[in-house]
Amino acid sequence: MRYSILLAVAAPLAAVYAAPVRRQDRPNIDVTILKFADVLEQLESEFYQKALDKYQPSDFTSAGYAVPDLAIEQLKVIQQDEATHSTVLQAGLAAVGEQPITSCKFNFESALTDVATTMAVARVVEQVGVGAYLGAAPLVTDPVILQAAGSILPIESRHQMMLNVFSGSGTAIPSAFDMPLSPSEVLSIAAPFFDGPCDLGVPANPTLAITNEGAVGPGNKLTFKSDAINGTVSEDKLFCQMLVGGSPASITMPFNDCVVPDDINGPALIFITADSQPLLGNTLDRQTNNGKLVAGPALAFIDTQPQMLGQMVRPSGANSGSTSQTTQTITPEQASKIISGASSTTEGGAQPTGAPVNNGVNNGGKPNLAKGPSADGKIDVLGWSGL
Ligand SMILES: *[C@@H]1O[C@H](CO)[C@@H](O)[C@H](O)[C@H]1NC(C)=O
């Protein structure tokens, strides 16, 4: 049924390209963006398919979901949407004799260790999808392409809201504004999921991982890892830049004193720069003004306002019942593995632990380093702020 709309969306893409006059003017940037978007959709589609293949309803029960089939029902819809997006984008490209990129391989081993990890990763993946389409919008030169591609954006956003709810601890709609991501920023977050070379014609920013062990929230200091933070520039001279939706510019803090502010709720982008100039909220000016970017962004969800909806769907899931607010964290060791690229053949490679559980109640503030979901289902897994 979903494919019945395929032509409706593919037709404008094809018509634009097929029109001889306009075709002459067809800017390569539009083709590059469509190819880029298609590869992201392939990534998403394969990720959800692997998750659906792997998990049983009982796995969702173990992860704290009240009605496991409810989550599975939504994941199936999301998977279908992503597959349809890819099909349509490829049809649009093929209609004008352009080849989609189909040679990129993905590795989701580290994201599919357990339902809690997978759902946390999915939440990030959808946020990246929203940011990618929003960030691509001002780059598209043909308005018909813009509208056709723009019709995908709100769908990614609906997916993302669903994943906020499924997190159990998130706000369904945390902000009145969302955050655009430039293609290089998108790749920096998605890079760890690419298995082998995948040339999209766009350079990736250096990947940044947040390495805190234990839960972090307002007042907590963030620590980081990136190949680009390697002593070339002294850490004393680096800055952490935190950007949230609707904000004209980032909050700038010293690298060694990057504390989560009190008034943040929802997704935040975190960059490392070599100067204290705030990064701008819009990707265009951010790109022309980011000569001092060192790494990032990392994407973190800072859940300070849990809602009834999420707690109903996942009553014993991540963070529910906890008074501490958390973002997603990984160990430095995981961060190294993620950054150096997960190897699908390495046993146990790059497994995000469900570890950092710290409700500040039972464990004396020490991070719980157990792997996977904790026995009581209070999982902060989190695992993937640095993806
Ligand atoms: C070290 O970091 C700098 C940027 O800060 C980067 O240009 C360089 O490639 C990095 N070196 C390695 C070995 O990753």
Short mmCIF file of C-alpha atoms and ligand atoms in Angstrom, two decimals:
data_model
loop_
_atom_site.label_atom_id
_atom_site.label_comp_id
_atom_site.label_asym_id
_atom_site.label_seq_id
_atom_site.Cartn_x
_atom_site.Cartn_y
_atom_site.Cartn_z
CA MET A 1 0.00 0.00 0.00
CA ARG A 2 2.83 2.31 0.86
CA TYR A 3 4.24 1.76 -2.60
CA SER A 4 1.14 3.26 -4.19
CA ILE A 5 2.53 6.64 -3.24
CA LEU A 6 5.87 5.81 -4.77
CA LEU A 7 5.03 7.21 -8.15
CA ALA A 8 3.46 10.29 -6.70
CA VAL A 9 6.76 11.25 -5.15
CA ALA A 10 9.14 9.74 -7.70
CA ALA A 11 7.33 11.38 -10.59
CA PRO A 12 8.24 14.93 -9.65
CA LEU A 13 11.83 13.88 -9.09
CA ALA A 14 11.88 12.19 -12.48
CA ALA A 15 9.97 14.95 -14.25
CA VAL A 16 12.39 17.57 -13.13
CA TYR A 17 15.30 15.61 -14.40
CA ALA A 18 13.61 14.50 -17.58
CA ALA A 19 12.65 17.96 -18.76
CA PRO A 20 15.30 18.65 -21.43
CA VAL A 21 15.72 22.33 -20.76
CA ARG A 22 15.99 22.03 -17.05
CA ARG A 23 18.07 18.95 -17.38
CA GLN A 24 20.83 20.95 -18.95
CA ASP A 25 20.91 23.11 -15.89
CA ARG A 26 20.62 20.22 -13.55
CA PRO A 27 23.07 21.03 -10.83
CA ASN A 28 25.23 18.21 -9.62
CA ILE A 29 24.61 19.23 -6.07
CA ASP A 30 21.00 18.02 -6.27
CA VAL A 31 22.15 14.64 -7.55
CA THR A 32 24.78 14.40 -4.85
CA ILE A 33 22.20 15.19 -2.19
CA LEU A 34 19.73 12.62 -3.49
CA LYS A 35 22.46 9.97 -3.56
CA PHE A 36 23.53 10.95 -0.07
CA ALA A 37 19.96 10.81 1.24
CA ASP A 38 19.44 7.42 -0.40
CA VAL A 39 22.49 5.92 1.33
CA LEU A 40 21.21 7.19 4.68
CA GLU A 41 17.85 5.61 3.96
CA GLN A 42 19.58 2.34 3.06
CA LEU A 43 21.41 2.50 6.38
CA GLU A 44 18.20 3.11 8.32
CA SER A 45 16.22 0.49 6.46
CA GLU A 46 18.86 -2.21 6.98
CA PHE A 47 19.28 -1.30 10.65
CA TYR A 48 15.55 -1.72 11.40
CA GLN A 49 15.31 -4.89 9.32
CA LYS A 50 18.18 -6.48 11.25
CA ALA A 51 16.56 -5.44 14.53
CA LEU A 52 13.19 -6.90 13.51
CA ASP A 53 14.91 -10.11 12.38
CA LYS A 54 16.75 -10.46 15.65
CA TYR A 55 14.35 -9.62 18.46
CA GLN A 56 11.37 -11.50 19.85
CA PRO A 57 8.53 -9.85 21.77
CA SER A 58 10.08 -11.23 24.98
CA ASP A 59 13.20 -9.16 24.31
CA PHE A 60 11.05 -6.04 24.38
CA THR A 61 9.42 -7.20 27.61
CA SER A 62 12.89 -7.63 29.13
CA ALA A 63 13.75 -4.10 28.04
CA GLY A 64 10.83 -2.75 30.03
CA TYR A 65 8.07 -2.36 27.44
CA ALA A 66 4.54 -2.82 28.76
CA VAL A 67 3.19 -4.12 25.45
CA PRO A 68 6.04 -5.53 23.36
CA ASP A 69 4.03 -5.84 20.17
CA LEU A 70 3.32 -2.13 20.34
CA ALA A 71 7.00 -1.33 19.81
CA ILE A 72 7.40 -3.98 17.13
CA GLU A 73 4.35 -2.67 15.27
CA GLN A 74 5.88 0.79 15.07
CA LEU A 75 9.36 -0.46 14.15
CA LYS A 76 7.86 -2.32 11.19
CA VAL A 77 6.19 0.84 9.94
CA ILE A 78 9.38 2.81 10.35
CA GLN A 79 11.39 0.16 8.50
CA GLN A 80 8.88 0.19 5.64
CA ASP A 81 9.04 3.97 5.41
CA GLU A 82 12.84 3.98 5.20
CA ALA A 83 12.84 1.26 2.54
CA THR A 84 10.24 3.19 0.56
CA HIS A 85 12.26 6.39 0.80
CA SER A 86 15.28 4.58 -0.62
CA THR A 87 13.24 3.04 -3.43
CA VAL A 88 11.79 6.40 -4.39
CA LEU A 89 15.10 8.23 -4.26
CA GLN A 90 16.71 5.52 -6.40
CA ALA A 91 13.82 5.66 -8.87
CA GLY A 92 14.24 9.41 -9.16
CA LEU A 93 17.95 9.02 -9.81
CA ALA A 94 17.52 6.16 -12.26
CA ALA A 95 14.90 8.09 -14.23
CA VAL A 96 17.58 10.55 -15.26
CA GLY A 97 20.32 8.06 -15.84
CA GLU A 98 22.02 8.62 -12.52
CA GLN A 99 23.25 5.60 -10.62
CA PRO A 100 22.40 5.38 -6.94
CA ILE A 101 25.24 4.41 -4.65
CA THR A 102 24.60 0.82 -3.67
CA SER A 103 28.09 -0.29 -2.73
CA CYS A 104 28.15 0.98 0.86
CA LYS A 105 28.14 -1.71 3.52
CA PHE A 106 26.92 -1.29 7.06
CA ASN A 107 27.79 -2.90 10.34
CA PHE A 108 25.25 -2.68 13.14
CA GLU A 109 26.69 -5.41 15.33
CA SER A 110 27.41 -3.02 18.17
CA ALA A 111 23.95 -1.45 17.96
CA LEU A 112 22.09 -4.74 18.02
CA THR A 113 23.38 -6.23 21.27
CA ASP A 114 20.05 -5.83 23.04
CA VAL A 115 16.73 -4.03 22.61
CA ALA A 116 17.64 -1.18 24.95
CA THR A 117 20.78 -0.38 22.98
CA THR A 118 18.99 -0.72 19.67
CA MET A 119 16.19 1.63 20.70
CA ALA A 120 18.71 4.19 21.96
CA VAL A 121 20.59 4.00 18.67
CA ALA A 122 17.35 4.24 16.69
CA ARG A 123 16.52 7.42 18.56
CA VAL A 124 19.82 8.93 17.46
CA VAL A 125 19.49 7.61 13.91
CA GLU A 126 16.10 9.30 13.46
CA GLN A 127 17.38 12.56 14.91
CA VAL A 128 20.23 12.41 12.39
CA GLY A 129 17.66 11.76 9.65
CA VAL A 130 15.69 14.86 10.61
CA GLY A 131 18.88 16.94 10.82
CA ALA A 132 20.15 15.61 7.50
CA TYR A 133 17.04 16.56 5.52
CA LEU A 134 16.81 19.91 7.25
CA GLY A 135 20.49 20.59 6.61
CA ALA A 136 20.19 19.57 2.95
CA ALA A 137 17.20 21.83 2.28
CA PRO A 138 19.11 25.07 1.63
CA LEU A 139 21.59 23.21 -0.59
CA VAL A 140 18.97 21.89 -3.02
CA THR A 141 18.70 24.19 -6.01
CA ASP A 142 15.57 22.84 -7.69
CA PRO A 143 12.40 23.76 -5.79
CA VAL A 144 10.51 20.72 -7.05
CA ILE A 145 13.25 18.45 -5.75
CA LEU A 146 13.24 20.44 -2.55
CA GLN A 147 9.56 19.87 -2.02
CA ALA A 148 9.73 16.18 -2.91
CA ALA A 149 12.69 15.62 -0.57
CA GLY A 150 11.05 17.88 1.99
CA SER A 151 8.05 15.56 2.08
CA ILE A 152 10.35 12.97 3.68
CA LEU A 153 11.48 15.23 6.51
CA PRO A 154 8.29 15.26 8.59
CA ILE A 155 8.12 11.49 8.34
CA GLU A 156 11.59 11.14 9.86
CA SER A 157 10.37 13.52 12.53
CA ARG A 158 7.34 11.34 13.32
CA HIS A 159 9.67 8.37 13.63
CA GLN A 160 11.92 10.34 15.94
CA MET A 161 9.08 11.31 18.22
CA MET A 162 8.04 7.68 18.44
CA LEU A 163 11.59 6.77 19.51
CA ASN A 164 11.55 9.55 22.12
CA VAL A 165 8.46 7.90 23.59
CA PHE A 166 10.01 4.43 23.37
CA SER A 167 13.03 5.63 25.31
CA GLY A 168 10.75 5.72 28.34
CA SER A 169 12.51 8.75 29.76
CA GLY A 170 12.29 11.24 26.94
CA THR A 171 9.98 14.11 26.16
CA ALA A 172 7.93 13.19 23.10
CA ILE A 173 8.34 16.63 21.53
CA PRO A 174 11.21 18.18 23.46
CA SER A 175 11.62 21.43 21.59
CA ALA A 176 9.74 23.88 19.40
CA PHE A 177 12.67 23.81 16.97
CA ASP A 178 14.94 21.17 15.51
CA MET A 179 18.60 21.18 14.54
CA PRO A 180 19.92 21.03 10.98
CA LEU A 181 23.05 18.98 10.27
CA SER A 182 25.39 19.57 7.35
CA PRO A 183 26.28 16.49 5.26
CA SER A 184 29.76 16.42 6.84
CA GLU A 185 28.19 16.50 10.29
CA VAL A 186 25.78 13.73 9.39
CA LEU A 187 28.66 11.57 8.24
CA SER A 188 30.64 12.25 11.38
CA ILE A 189 27.81 10.77 13.46
CA ALA A 190 26.98 7.94 11.05
CA ALA A 191 30.57 6.97 10.20
CA PRO A 192 30.90 4.21 12.80
CA PHE A 193 28.12 2.28 11.06
CA PHE A 194 29.85 2.23 7.69
CA ASP A 195 31.74 -0.97 7.08
CA GLY A 196 34.52 -0.23 4.64
CA PRO A 197 34.78 2.63 2.18
CA CYS A 198 31.69 4.53 1.12
CA ASP A 199 32.43 7.58 -0.96
CA LEU A 200 29.47 9.94 -0.89
CA GLY A 201 31.42 12.85 -2.32
CA VAL A 202 31.33 14.63 1.02
CA PRO A 203 34.08 14.72 3.64
CA ALA A 204 33.14 13.61 7.16
CA ASN A 205 33.96 15.66 10.23
CA PRO A 206 36.10 13.74 12.73
CA THR A 207 33.85 11.57 14.89
CA LEU A 208 33.43 12.61 18.51
CA ALA A 209 32.36 10.25 21.29
CA ILE A 210 31.23 11.15 24.80
CA THR A 211 33.07 8.89 27.23
CA ASN A 212 31.50 9.47 30.63
CA GLU A 213 30.88 6.36 32.65
CA GLY A 214 27.76 6.52 34.69
CA ALA A 215 24.77 8.67 34.06
CA VAL A 216 25.32 12.25 33.15
CA GLY A 217 22.84 15.08 33.23
CA PRO A 218 22.70 18.74 34.21
CA GLY A 219 25.69 19.64 36.31
CA ASN A 220 27.79 16.71 35.10
CA LYS A 221 31.05 17.23 33.29
CA LEU A 222 31.38 15.56 29.91
CA THR A 223 34.52 13.82 28.72
CA PHE A 224 35.34 13.00 25.13
CA LYS A 225 37.34 10.93 22.73
CA SER A 226 38.20 11.56 19.12
CA ASP A 227 41.08 10.78 16.81
CA ALA A 228 41.32 14.52 16.27
CA ILE A 229 41.89 15.19 19.99
CA ASN A 230 45.41 13.91 20.03
CA GLY A 231 47.66 16.58 21.46
CA THR A 232 48.17 18.43 18.20
CA VAL A 233 46.32 21.22 19.95
CA SER A 234 46.70 21.24 23.74
CA GLU A 235 43.46 20.33 25.49
CA ASP A 236 43.74 23.58 27.45
CA LYS A 237 43.20 25.39 24.18
CA LEU A 238 40.14 23.41 23.12
CA PHE A 239 36.49 24.27 23.69
CA CYS A 240 33.29 22.31 23.95
CA GLN A 241 30.30 23.79 22.13
CA MET A 242 26.79 22.68 22.97
CA LEU A 243 23.98 23.47 20.55
CA VAL A 244 20.26 22.91 20.99
CA GLY A 245 17.26 23.42 18.69
CA GLY A 246 16.13 26.98 18.15
CA SER A 247 19.30 28.43 19.55
CA PRO A 248 21.09 30.92 17.30
CA ALA A 249 24.49 29.84 18.59
CA SER A 250 26.18 27.26 20.79
CA ILE A 251 27.04 27.51 24.47
CA THR A 252 30.83 27.63 24.70
CA MET A 253 32.75 25.99 27.55
CA PRO A 254 36.36 25.02 28.13
CA PHE A 255 37.10 21.50 26.89
CA ASN A 256 38.09 20.39 30.38
CA ASP A 257 35.04 21.90 31.98
CA CYS A 258 32.21 20.93 29.67
CA VAL A 259 29.28 20.84 32.07
CA VAL A 260 25.74 20.01 30.98
CA PRO A 261 23.62 23.12 31.68
CA ASP A 262 20.48 22.93 33.79
CA ASP A 263 18.02 24.16 31.25
CA ILE A 264 18.51 21.68 28.43
CA ASN A 265 15.94 19.06 27.50
CA GLY A 266 16.10 16.81 24.47
CA PRO A 267 18.73 16.41 21.77
CA ALA A 268 21.94 18.43 21.92
CA LEU A 269 24.83 18.60 19.48
CA ILE A 270 28.28 18.80 20.98
CA PHE A 271 31.33 19.95 19.03
CA ILE A 272 34.97 20.44 19.97
CA THR A 273 36.61 23.57 18.57
CA ALA A 274 40.03 25.18 18.80
CA ASP A 275 38.63 28.62 19.52
CA SER A 276 35.92 30.03 21.75
CA GLN A 277 33.83 31.48 18.94
CA PRO A 278 30.33 29.98 19.35
CA LEU A 279 29.11 27.82 16.47
CA LEU A 280 25.99 29.05 14.76
CA GLY A 281 22.68 27.25 14.73
CA ASN A 282 22.28 27.30 10.97
CA THR A 283 24.50 24.96 9.02
CA LEU A 284 25.36 27.39 6.24
CA ASP A 285 27.00 29.99 8.45
CA ARG A 286 28.34 27.24 10.68
CA GLN A 287 30.16 25.79 7.70
CA THR A 288 31.71 29.02 6.54
CA ASN A 289 32.65 29.88 10.07
CA ASN A 290 34.01 26.66 11.44
CA GLY A 291 37.65 26.78 10.49
CA LYS A 292 38.46 25.94 14.07
CA LEU A 293 36.28 22.82 14.28
CA VAL A 294 38.25 19.90 15.72
CA ALA A 295 35.64 17.15 16.03
CA GLY A 296 31.96 16.41 16.11
CA PRO A 297 29.20 16.79 16.53
CA ALA A 298 28.27 14.10 19.00
CA LEU A 299 24.54 13.80 19.54
CA ALA A 300 23.25 13.37 23.07
CA PHE A 301 19.75 13.21 24.47
CA ILE A 302 19.45 15.01 27.76
CA ASP A 303 16.21 13.82 29.28
CA THR A 304 15.29 16.20 32.03
CA GLN A 305 11.53 16.14 31.55
CA PRO A 306 10.26 12.54 31.39
CA GLN A 307 6.62 12.32 30.41
CA MET A 308 3.71 10.05 31.26
CA LEU A 309 3.47 8.85 27.68
CA GLY A 310 6.93 7.32 27.68
CA GLN A 311 6.54 5.90 31.15
CA MET A 312 3.28 4.25 30.12
CA VAL A 313 4.89 2.63 27.09
CA ARG A 314 8.04 1.62 28.96
CA PRO A 315 7.22 1.57 32.66
CA SER A 316 10.43 -0.16 33.70
CA GLY A 317 12.64 1.07 30.94
CA ALA A 318 15.49 3.50 30.85
CA ASN A 319 15.53 6.08 33.60
CA SER A 320 11.88 5.77 34.52
CA GLY A 321 11.38 6.22 38.20
CA SER A 322 14.74 7.82 38.43
CA THR A 323 15.13 11.34 39.57
CA SER A 324 18.47 11.77 37.89
CA GLN A 325 18.55 12.85 34.33
CA THR A 326 20.83 11.20 31.91
CA THR A 327 22.30 11.45 28.54
CA GLN A 328 23.84 8.65 26.56
CA THR A 329 27.26 7.51 27.54
CA ILE A 330 29.87 4.98 26.61
CA THR A 331 33.14 3.85 28.07
CA PRO A 332 36.43 5.20 26.75
CA GLU A 333 37.25 1.71 25.53
CA GLN A 334 34.04 1.51 23.54
CA ALA A 335 34.64 4.96 22.23
CA SER A 336 38.03 3.89 20.90
CA LYS A 337 36.50 0.91 19.19
CA ILE A 338 33.67 2.91 17.74
CA ILE A 339 35.96 5.57 16.46
CA SER A 340 38.38 3.15 14.93
CA GLY A 341 35.45 1.50 13.22
CA ALA A 342 33.60 -1.56 14.36
CA SER A 343 34.80 -4.76 12.80
CA SER A 344 32.07 -7.18 11.95
CA THR A 345 34.48 -10.06 12.27
CA THR A 346 35.84 -9.16 15.67
CA GLU A 347 34.14 -11.14 18.36
CA GLY A 348 32.74 -8.76 20.91
CA GLY A 349 34.01 -5.75 19.06
CA ALA A 350 32.58 -2.34 19.83
CA GLN A 351 29.80 -3.45 22.08
CA PRO A 352 28.21 -0.58 23.85
CA THR A 353 27.47 -1.78 27.32
CA GLY A 354 24.19 -1.08 28.86
CA ALA A 355 26.40 -0.15 31.62
CA PRO A 356 26.30 3.33 32.76
CA VAL A 357 23.41 3.02 35.13
CA ASN A 358 23.48 5.44 37.95
CA ASN A 359 20.26 6.43 39.49
CA GLY A 360 22.18 8.08 42.23
CA VAL A 361 20.24 5.92 44.61
CA ASN A 362 21.41 2.38 44.99
CA ASN A 363 24.98 2.32 44.00
CA GLY A 364 26.53 5.11 45.93
CA GLY A 365 27.07 7.13 42.82
CA LYS A 366 29.40 4.56 41.31
CA PRO A 367 28.71 3.60 37.76
CA ASN A 368 27.31 0.15 37.28
CA LEU A 369 29.62 -1.46 34.79
CA ALA A 370 27.60 -4.56 34.11
CA LYS A 371 27.11 -5.20 30.43
CA GLY A 372 23.68 -5.21 28.91
CA PRO A 373 20.41 -4.39 30.58
CA SER A 374 20.53 -4.35 34.34
CA ALA A 375 18.47 -6.92 36.17
CA ASP A 376 15.93 -4.41 37.38
CA GLY A 377 15.34 -3.10 33.90
CA LYS A 378 16.55 0.37 34.81
CA ILE A 379 18.67 0.78 31.80
CA ASP A 380 20.30 3.99 30.90
CA VAL A 381 22.06 2.31 28.13
CA LEU A 382 22.72 4.53 26.49
CA GLY A 383 25.61 3.81 24.67
CA TRP A 384 25.61 5.85 21.64
CA SER A 385 25.99 9.53 22.03
CA GLY A 386 29.11 9.35 19.94
CA LEU A 387 27.74 6.78 17.55
C1 LIG B 1 45.42 14.79 15.23
O1 LIG B 1 44.45 15.84 15.26
C2 LIG B 1 44.54 16.79 14.22
C3 LIG B 1 43.48 17.84 14.43
O2 LIG B 1 43.40 18.23 15.75
C4 LIG B 1 44.38 16.11 12.87
O3 LIG B 1 44.58 17.03 11.85
C5 LIG B 1 45.35 14.96 12.74
O4 LIG B 1 45.06 14.26 11.57
C6 LIG B 1 45.23 14.02 13.93
N1 LIG B 1 46.21 12.95 13.83
C7 LIG B 1 45.86 11.67 13.86
C8 LIG B 1 46.96 10.70 13.81
O5 LIG B 1 44.70 11.29 13.90
#
